[in-house]
Each structure stands twice: as C-alpha cells, then as structure tokens.
Amino acid sequence: MSGARSSGPTRDAIVATAQEAIARGSRSFAAASRLFDRENRERAWLLYAWCRACDDIADGQDHGHGMTPGDGPARLAEITEKTEAALAGQVVGDPAFDALRLFADEVKLPPALPRDLIAGFALDAVEWRPQSEQDLYQYCYHVAGVVGCMMALAMGVDPGDDATLDRACDLGLAFQLANIARDVGEDARAGRCYLPQDWLDAAGIPAGDLLAPQYRDALGRLGVRLAERAAAYEASARFGTPALAFRSAWAVLAAADIYGAIARQVAVLGPRAWDKRVATSGAAKIAMMARAWGQAQRRGALYSAQPRDATLWTRPRATHR
C-alpha cells in the first residue's frame, strides 16, 4: 500500500474510475444516481466505489459478480487497513479507497460510519448467520443501512438529524432485504444463508439444502416474507424525502422504486424466484424515474410529517456522532 505518498490521482480521475465501477456493478444505482445534481452524483459514485470494492474484496468478486472462497480474516484486514488509511487522509493508491478519502473529506464523514460498514464484513468473515429477525436487521444495518446514512450526509442532512437519518437507514434496509431475497439462490450455492434460522426452523427448511425441490414452496413463502419486510422499510424511507432538495429526493424516490421492484418480483414469482436472476428492464427504470419526478414534486403532501412506525427496527444512535 502507498499511504506514504503525498500526492496521487486527480479528483477527476478518481471520479471517472468510480463512475465506471457503478456502471459495471449496479445498473439500478447507476440509473438513480443520474438524477442527482453533479455534486451529489459524483459523491454517490465515490461512496459506491468504496462500498463496491470492500464487497468485492470480502467475497472475491468482480464488481459484484461471482464469488471466490478465500481467507476471510485476511480480506477483512485488507479492507480495514486501506479504509483507515483513507480516513486518515492518506493516498492509498487504490482508486476505490482514494474515493473514500475524497468523500470523507468533502462531507466531513464521521469515521464511525464506515467502521460500522466494515463491522458487517467482519460478520461475513466469521461466517456469521442470523438466528432471528432482529439479527437480520442488525446485519442489514451494517452492510446497507449505514450506507443510507452516509448518503444522507452527502445530500446535506445534518449528522444530528436523527429523524431523517432513521429514514435514510430504512432505505438501506429495504435495499438489502430486496438483495437478500433476490440472491437466495446465488448465496446458497456459495454456502451462505441470510434467512433467519428461526424462519427456517418454522418452515422446516434445512439451511444447508435451501434449493432442494421439496423445499421450494416453503422457500418461496420466505421470499414473500422478505419482500414484505423490504416494502415496509421502503415505505418508511419515503417520509424522509421532504428534508431533501428536489433532485436528491427525486433520486431517492427513483431508487426506492427500482429496488422495490426487485422485491416485488420475488414476491410474485414465489418458488420460481431463483430460477434466474431477477432484474428490472431499462424501460421499467425509465418509467419509475418519471413517476419519481412527480412524487418528488409533491413530496411535502405525499409524505407529510408523521411518526416513524414504532414496530420497525431502529438503527444504533451512538455511532452516528
């Protein structure tokens, strides 16, 4: 690692590499990010590049594709070392971690937030599995809810605005629950399972044999359950958009709809949800972005202030200061 160097690639070069990362790694997020103004769009790309790189290192992937078994603790150590160097303002020599360096400086990022994300990778490194639904939400916070919080800060939300950050975290939870629902098959083939053990026990499904034909109907019902949980957090997240500028709200609402569509497809397909990877077409995304424009225009009326649902899991507070 080249943390001792005093200079490195220009911001424009790092942003360009980050843009390439999001284009290759997430068509859904790439589409939604186009709706931000330039400043927030570039910051979204910078944050995404770091998150994507951490995920790829942890899983031995290439921009989210494929999984290669490896030394989990060693991979976590690499993520941690490079992240801490970036947070210290050092030039890392890895474009994704230099993207975090720029992002952290520009938004005055509390270091506890990226460390919370790394804590999620630490769970994967020890092959942790959720035993309960609450465990599932805790995991989703560490790998996605905290990203929602960081994106909210990039969009100008005050670090002390707990109400809006709760809604931003809710969107991250919705995204991750949708991803888990979509990726049940891929994860199972890689020896992973993010469905709570108590759900599996109640359904009579062994964690090590999720995709066996005799369990498909029951697994389909769990996919629907995940999709319903994702929808609840997506609905809650929408009530944070009145606190955002128009273009930021537009992007958030579009992303909510695009990712929400993934969960909705899993629910509709049921046992067939993992026969092939669920995806949203380009035409559907354009329609969702158009719909989100109208929702953003009317966000004050559509999502007027109301208490957050007390039954929803709530993010930890102390790490956000």
Coordinates of C-alpha atoms in Angstrom, one line a residue, residues 1-303:
M1 CA 0.0 0.0 0.0
S2 CA 1.2 3.5 -0.8
G3 CA -0.1 5.5 2.1
A4 CA 3.3 7.4 2.5
R5 CA 2.9 9.1 -0.9
S6 CA 2.0 12.8 -0.7
S7 CA 0.1 13.0 -4.0
G8 CA -2.0 10.8 -6.2
P9 CA -4.6 10.7 -9.0
T10 CA -6.6 13.9 -9.5
R11 CA -10.2 14.1 -8.3
D12 CA -11.5 13.9 -11.8
A13 CA -9.6 10.7 -12.4
I14 CA -10.9 9.1 -9.2
V15 CA -14.4 10.2 -10.0
A16 CA -14.1 8.7 -13.5
T17 CA -13.0 5.4 -12.1
A18 CA -15.8 5.5 -9.6
Q19 CA -18.3 6.1 -12.4
E20 CA -17.0 3.1 -14.2
A21 CA -17.4 1.0 -11.0
I22 CA -21.0 1.9 -10.6
A23 CA -21.8 1.3 -14.3
R24 CA -20.3 -2.2 -14.0
G25 CA -21.6 -3.1 -10.5
S26 CA -25.1 -1.7 -10.3
R27 CA -27.3 -0.6 -13.2
S28 CA -30.1 0.2 -10.8
F29 CA -28.0 2.5 -8.6
A30 CA -26.2 4.0 -11.7
A31 CA -29.6 4.9 -13.2
A32 CA -30.9 6.5 -10.0
S33 CA -27.6 8.4 -9.4
R34 CA -28.1 10.3 -12.7
L35 CA -30.9 12.2 -11.1
F36 CA -28.7 13.9 -8.5
D37 CA -27.1 17.3 -9.3
R38 CA -23.5 17.0 -10.3
E39 CA -22.0 17.4 -6.8
N40 CA -24.2 14.8 -5.2
R41 CA -23.9 12.5 -8.2
E42 CA -20.2 12.4 -8.0
R43 CA -20.2 11.9 -4.3
A44 CA -22.6 9.0 -4.7
W45 CA -20.2 7.5 -7.2
L46 CA -17.3 7.9 -4.8
L47 CA -19.1 6.3 -1.9
Y48 CA -20.4 3.5 -4.2
A49 CA -16.8 2.8 -5.5
W50 CA -15.5 2.2 -1.9
C51 CA -18.5 0.1 -0.9
R52 CA -18.2 -2.0 -4.0
A53 CA -14.5 -2.5 -3.6
C54 CA -15.0 -3.6 0.1
D55 CA -17.7 -6.1 -1.0
D56 CA -15.6 -7.4 -3.9
I57 CA -12.5 -7.9 -1.6
A58 CA -14.7 -9.6 1.0
D59 CA -16.3 -12.0 -1.4
G60 CA -13.6 -12.4 -4.0
Q61 CA -15.9 -10.8 -6.6
D62 CA -15.5 -8.7 -9.7
H63 CA -18.0 -5.7 -9.4
G64 CA -20.5 -7.9 -7.6
H65 CA -20.3 -10.9 -9.9
G66 CA -19.1 -14.4 -8.9
M67 CA -17.8 -15.5 -5.5
T68 CA -14.4 -16.9 -4.7
P69 CA -13.8 -18.6 -1.4
G70 CA -10.8 -17.3 0.5
D71 CA -9.2 -16.2 3.8
G72 CA -12.0 -14.1 5.3
P73 CA -9.9 -12.6 8.1
A74 CA -7.1 -11.6 5.7
R75 CA -9.5 -10.0 3.4
L76 CA -11.1 -8.1 6.3
A77 CA -7.6 -6.9 7.4
E78 CA -7.0 -5.5 3.9
I79 CA -10.3 -3.7 3.9
T80 CA -9.7 -2.3 7.4
E81 CA -6.1 -1.2 6.6
K82 CA -7.0 0.6 3.4
T83 CA -10.1 2.2 4.9
E84 CA -8.2 3.6 7.9
A85 CA -5.5 5.0 5.7
A86 CA -8.2 6.7 3.6
L87 CA -9.9 8.1 6.7
A88 CA -6.5 9.4 7.9
G89 CA -6.3 11.4 4.6
Q90 CA -3.5 9.3 3.1
V91 CA -3.2 8.5 -0.6
V92 CA -3.9 4.8 -0.7
G93 CA -3.0 4.0 -4.3
D94 CA -6.2 2.1 -4.8
P95 CA -8.8 4.2 -6.6
A96 CA -11.8 2.9 -4.6
F97 CA -10.2 3.7 -1.3
D98 CA -8.9 7.1 -2.6
A99 CA -12.6 7.7 -3.5
L100 CA -13.4 7.2 0.2
R101 CA -10.7 9.6 1.1
L102 CA -12.2 12.3 -1.1
F103 CA -15.8 11.5 0.1
A104 CA -14.9 11.6 3.8
D105 CA -13.1 15.0 3.4
E106 CA -15.9 16.6 1.3
V107 CA -18.8 15.6 3.6
K108 CA -16.9 15.6 6.9
L109 CA -17.8 12.0 7.4
P110 CA -17.8 10.6 11.0
P111 CA -15.3 7.8 10.9
A112 CA -17.7 5.6 13.0
L113 CA -20.0 5.2 9.9
P114 CA -17.5 3.5 7.6
R115 CA -16.3 1.4 10.5
D116 CA -19.9 0.3 11.1
L117 CA -19.9 -1.0 7.5
I118 CA -16.7 -2.9 8.0
A119 CA -18.3 -4.5 11.1
G120 CA -20.7 -6.1 8.6
F121 CA -17.9 -7.5 6.6
A122 CA -16.4 -8.8 9.8
L123 CA -19.6 -10.8 10.4
D124 CA -19.3 -12.4 7.0
A125 CA -15.6 -13.1 7.6
V126 CA -16.5 -15.4 10.5
E127 CA -19.4 -17.0 8.5
W128 CA -22.0 -15.5 10.8
R129 CA -25.6 -16.2 10.2
P130 CA -28.7 -14.5 11.6
Q131 CA -30.6 -16.5 14.2
S132 CA -33.6 -14.2 14.5
E133 CA -35.3 -11.5 12.5
Q134 CA -33.7 -8.9 14.8
D135 CA -30.3 -10.3 13.9
L136 CA -31.2 -9.9 10.2
Y137 CA -31.9 -6.2 10.6
Q138 CA -28.7 -5.7 12.6
Y139 CA -26.8 -7.2 9.7
C140 CA -28.7 -5.2 7.1
Y141 CA -27.8 -2.0 9.0
H142 CA -24.1 -2.8 9.0
V143 CA -24.0 -3.6 5.3
A144 CA -26.6 -1.2 3.9
G145 CA -28.4 0.9 6.4
V146 CA -25.3 2.7 7.4
V147 CA -24.7 3.4 3.6
G148 CA -28.1 5.1 3.6
C149 CA -26.9 7.3 6.5
M150 CA -23.7 8.2 4.7
M151 CA -25.6 9.1 1.5
A152 CA -27.9 11.3 3.5
L153 CA -24.9 13.2 4.9
A154 CA -23.6 13.6 1.3
M155 CA -27.0 15.2 0.4
G156 CA -26.6 17.8 3.2
V157 CA -28.5 16.1 6.1
D158 CA -27.2 17.3 9.5
P159 CA -25.5 14.5 11.4
G160 CA -27.8 15.4 14.4
D161 CA -31.0 15.0 12.4
D162 CA -31.9 11.6 13.8
A163 CA -35.4 11.6 12.3
T164 CA -34.1 11.9 8.7
L165 CA -31.2 9.6 9.2
D166 CA -33.6 7.0 10.5
R167 CA -35.5 7.2 7.2
A168 CA -32.2 7.1 5.2
C169 CA -31.3 3.9 7.2
D170 CA -34.7 2.5 6.4
L171 CA -34.0 2.8 2.7
G172 CA -30.7 1.0 3.1
L173 CA -32.5 -1.8 5.0
A174 CA -35.1 -2.0 2.2
F175 CA -32.4 -2.3 -0.4
Q176 CA -30.6 -5.1 1.5
L177 CA -33.7 -7.1 2.2
A178 CA -34.5 -6.9 -1.5
N179 CA -31.0 -8.0 -2.4
I180 CA -31.1 -10.9 0.1
A181 CA -34.5 -12.0 -1.4
R182 CA -33.1 -11.9 -4.9
D183 CA -29.8 -13.6 -4.1
V184 CA -31.1 -16.5 -2.0
G185 CA -30.1 -19.0 -4.8
E186 CA -26.7 -17.4 -5.5
D187 CA -25.8 -17.2 -1.8
A188 CA -26.9 -20.8 -1.2
R189 CA -24.7 -22.0 -4.0
A190 CA -21.8 -20.1 -2.3
G191 CA -22.6 -21.7 1.1
R192 CA -24.2 -18.7 2.6
C193 CA -27.7 -18.1 4.0
Y194 CA -29.0 -14.8 5.3
L195 CA -32.5 -16.1 6.2
P196 CA -33.0 -16.1 9.9
Q197 CA -32.6 -19.5 11.4
D198 CA -35.9 -19.3 13.3
W199 CA -37.7 -18.6 10.0
L200 CA -36.1 -21.7 8.5
D201 CA -36.9 -23.8 11.5
A202 CA -40.6 -22.7 11.4
A203 CA -40.7 -23.5 7.7
G204 CA -39.0 -26.9 8.1
I205 CA -36.1 -25.9 5.7
P206 CA -32.5 -27.0 6.4
A207 CA -30.1 -24.1 5.9
G208 CA -27.7 -26.3 4.0
D209 CA -30.3 -27.5 1.5
L210 CA -32.3 -24.4 0.7
L211 CA -32.7 -25.1 -3.0
A212 CA -33.9 -28.7 -2.8
P213 CA -37.1 -29.1 -4.8
Q214 CA -39.1 -30.4 -1.8
Y215 CA -38.5 -27.1 0.0
R216 CA -39.2 -24.7 -2.9
D217 CA -42.8 -23.8 -2.0
A218 CA -41.8 -23.1 1.6
L219 CA -38.7 -21.1 0.4
G220 CA -41.0 -19.1 -1.9
R221 CA -43.1 -18.1 1.1
L222 CA -40.0 -16.9 2.9
G223 CA -39.1 -14.9 -0.2
V224 CA -42.5 -13.2 0.0
R225 CA -41.9 -12.5 3.7
L226 CA -38.6 -10.8 2.9
A227 CA -40.3 -8.8 0.2
E228 CA -43.0 -7.6 2.6
R229 CA -40.3 -6.5 5.1
A230 CA -38.5 -4.7 2.4
A231 CA -41.7 -2.9 1.4
A232 CA -42.3 -1.7 4.9
Y233 CA -38.9 -0.1 5.2
E234 CA -39.2 1.4 1.7
A235 CA -42.5 3.0 2.6
S236 CA -41.0 4.4 5.8
A237 CA -37.9 5.8 3.9
R238 CA -40.1 7.9 1.6
F239 CA -41.1 10.1 4.5
G240 CA -37.5 11.3 4.8
T241 CA -37.6 12.9 1.3
P242 CA -39.2 16.3 2.3
A243 CA -36.0 17.1 4.1
L244 CA -34.0 16.8 0.9
A245 CA -33.5 19.1 -2.1
F246 CA -35.7 18.3 -5.1
R247 CA -33.1 16.4 -7.2
S248 CA -31.9 14.4 -4.2
A249 CA -35.5 13.5 -3.3
W250 CA -36.1 12.5 -7.0
A251 CA -33.1 10.2 -7.0
V252 CA -34.0 8.7 -3.6
L253 CA -37.6 8.0 -4.7
A254 CA -36.5 6.6 -8.0
A255 CA -34.0 4.3 -6.3
A256 CA -36.7 3.2 -3.8
D257 CA -39.0 2.2 -6.7
I258 CA -36.3 0.5 -8.7
Y259 CA -35.0 -1.6 -5.8
G260 CA -38.6 -2.1 -4.5
A261 CA -39.4 -3.7 -7.9
I262 CA -36.8 -6.4 -7.2
A263 CA -38.5 -7.4 -4.0
R264 CA -41.9 -7.2 -5.7
Q265 CA -40.8 -9.6 -8.4
V266 CA -39.5 -12.1 -5.9
A267 CA -42.9 -12.0 -4.2
V268 CA -44.8 -12.5 -7.5
L269 CA -42.5 -15.3 -8.6
G270 CA -42.6 -17.2 -5.3
P271 CA -40.9 -20.6 -5.7
R272 CA -39.6 -19.6 -9.2
A273 CA -37.8 -16.5 -7.9
W274 CA -34.4 -18.2 -8.1
D275 CA -34.7 -20.0 -11.4
K276 CA -32.9 -17.0 -12.9
R277 CA -31.7 -13.7 -11.5
V278 CA -34.5 -11.2 -11.0
A279 CA -33.8 -7.9 -12.9
T280 CA -35.6 -4.7 -13.9
S281 CA -35.7 -3.7 -17.5
G282 CA -34.3 -0.3 -18.7
A283 CA -37.8 0.7 -19.9
A284 CA -39.2 0.0 -16.5
K285 CA -36.5 2.0 -14.8
I286 CA -37.3 5.0 -17.0
A287 CA -40.9 4.7 -16.1
M288 CA -40.0 4.6 -12.4
M289 CA -37.8 7.6 -12.7
A290 CA -40.6 9.5 -14.4
R291 CA -43.0 8.5 -11.7
A292 CA -40.5 9.5 -9.0
W293 CA -40.2 13.0 -10.6
G294 CA -43.9 13.6 -9.8
Q295 CA -43.6 12.1 -6.4
A296 CA -40.6 14.4 -5.6
Q297 CA -42.6 17.4 -6.8
R298 CA -45.4 16.5 -4.3
R299 CA -43.3 15.0 -1.6
G300 CA -44.4 17.5 1.0
A301 CA -48.0 16.4 0.6
L302 CA -47.4 12.7 -0.2
Y303 CA -45.0 12.2 2.7

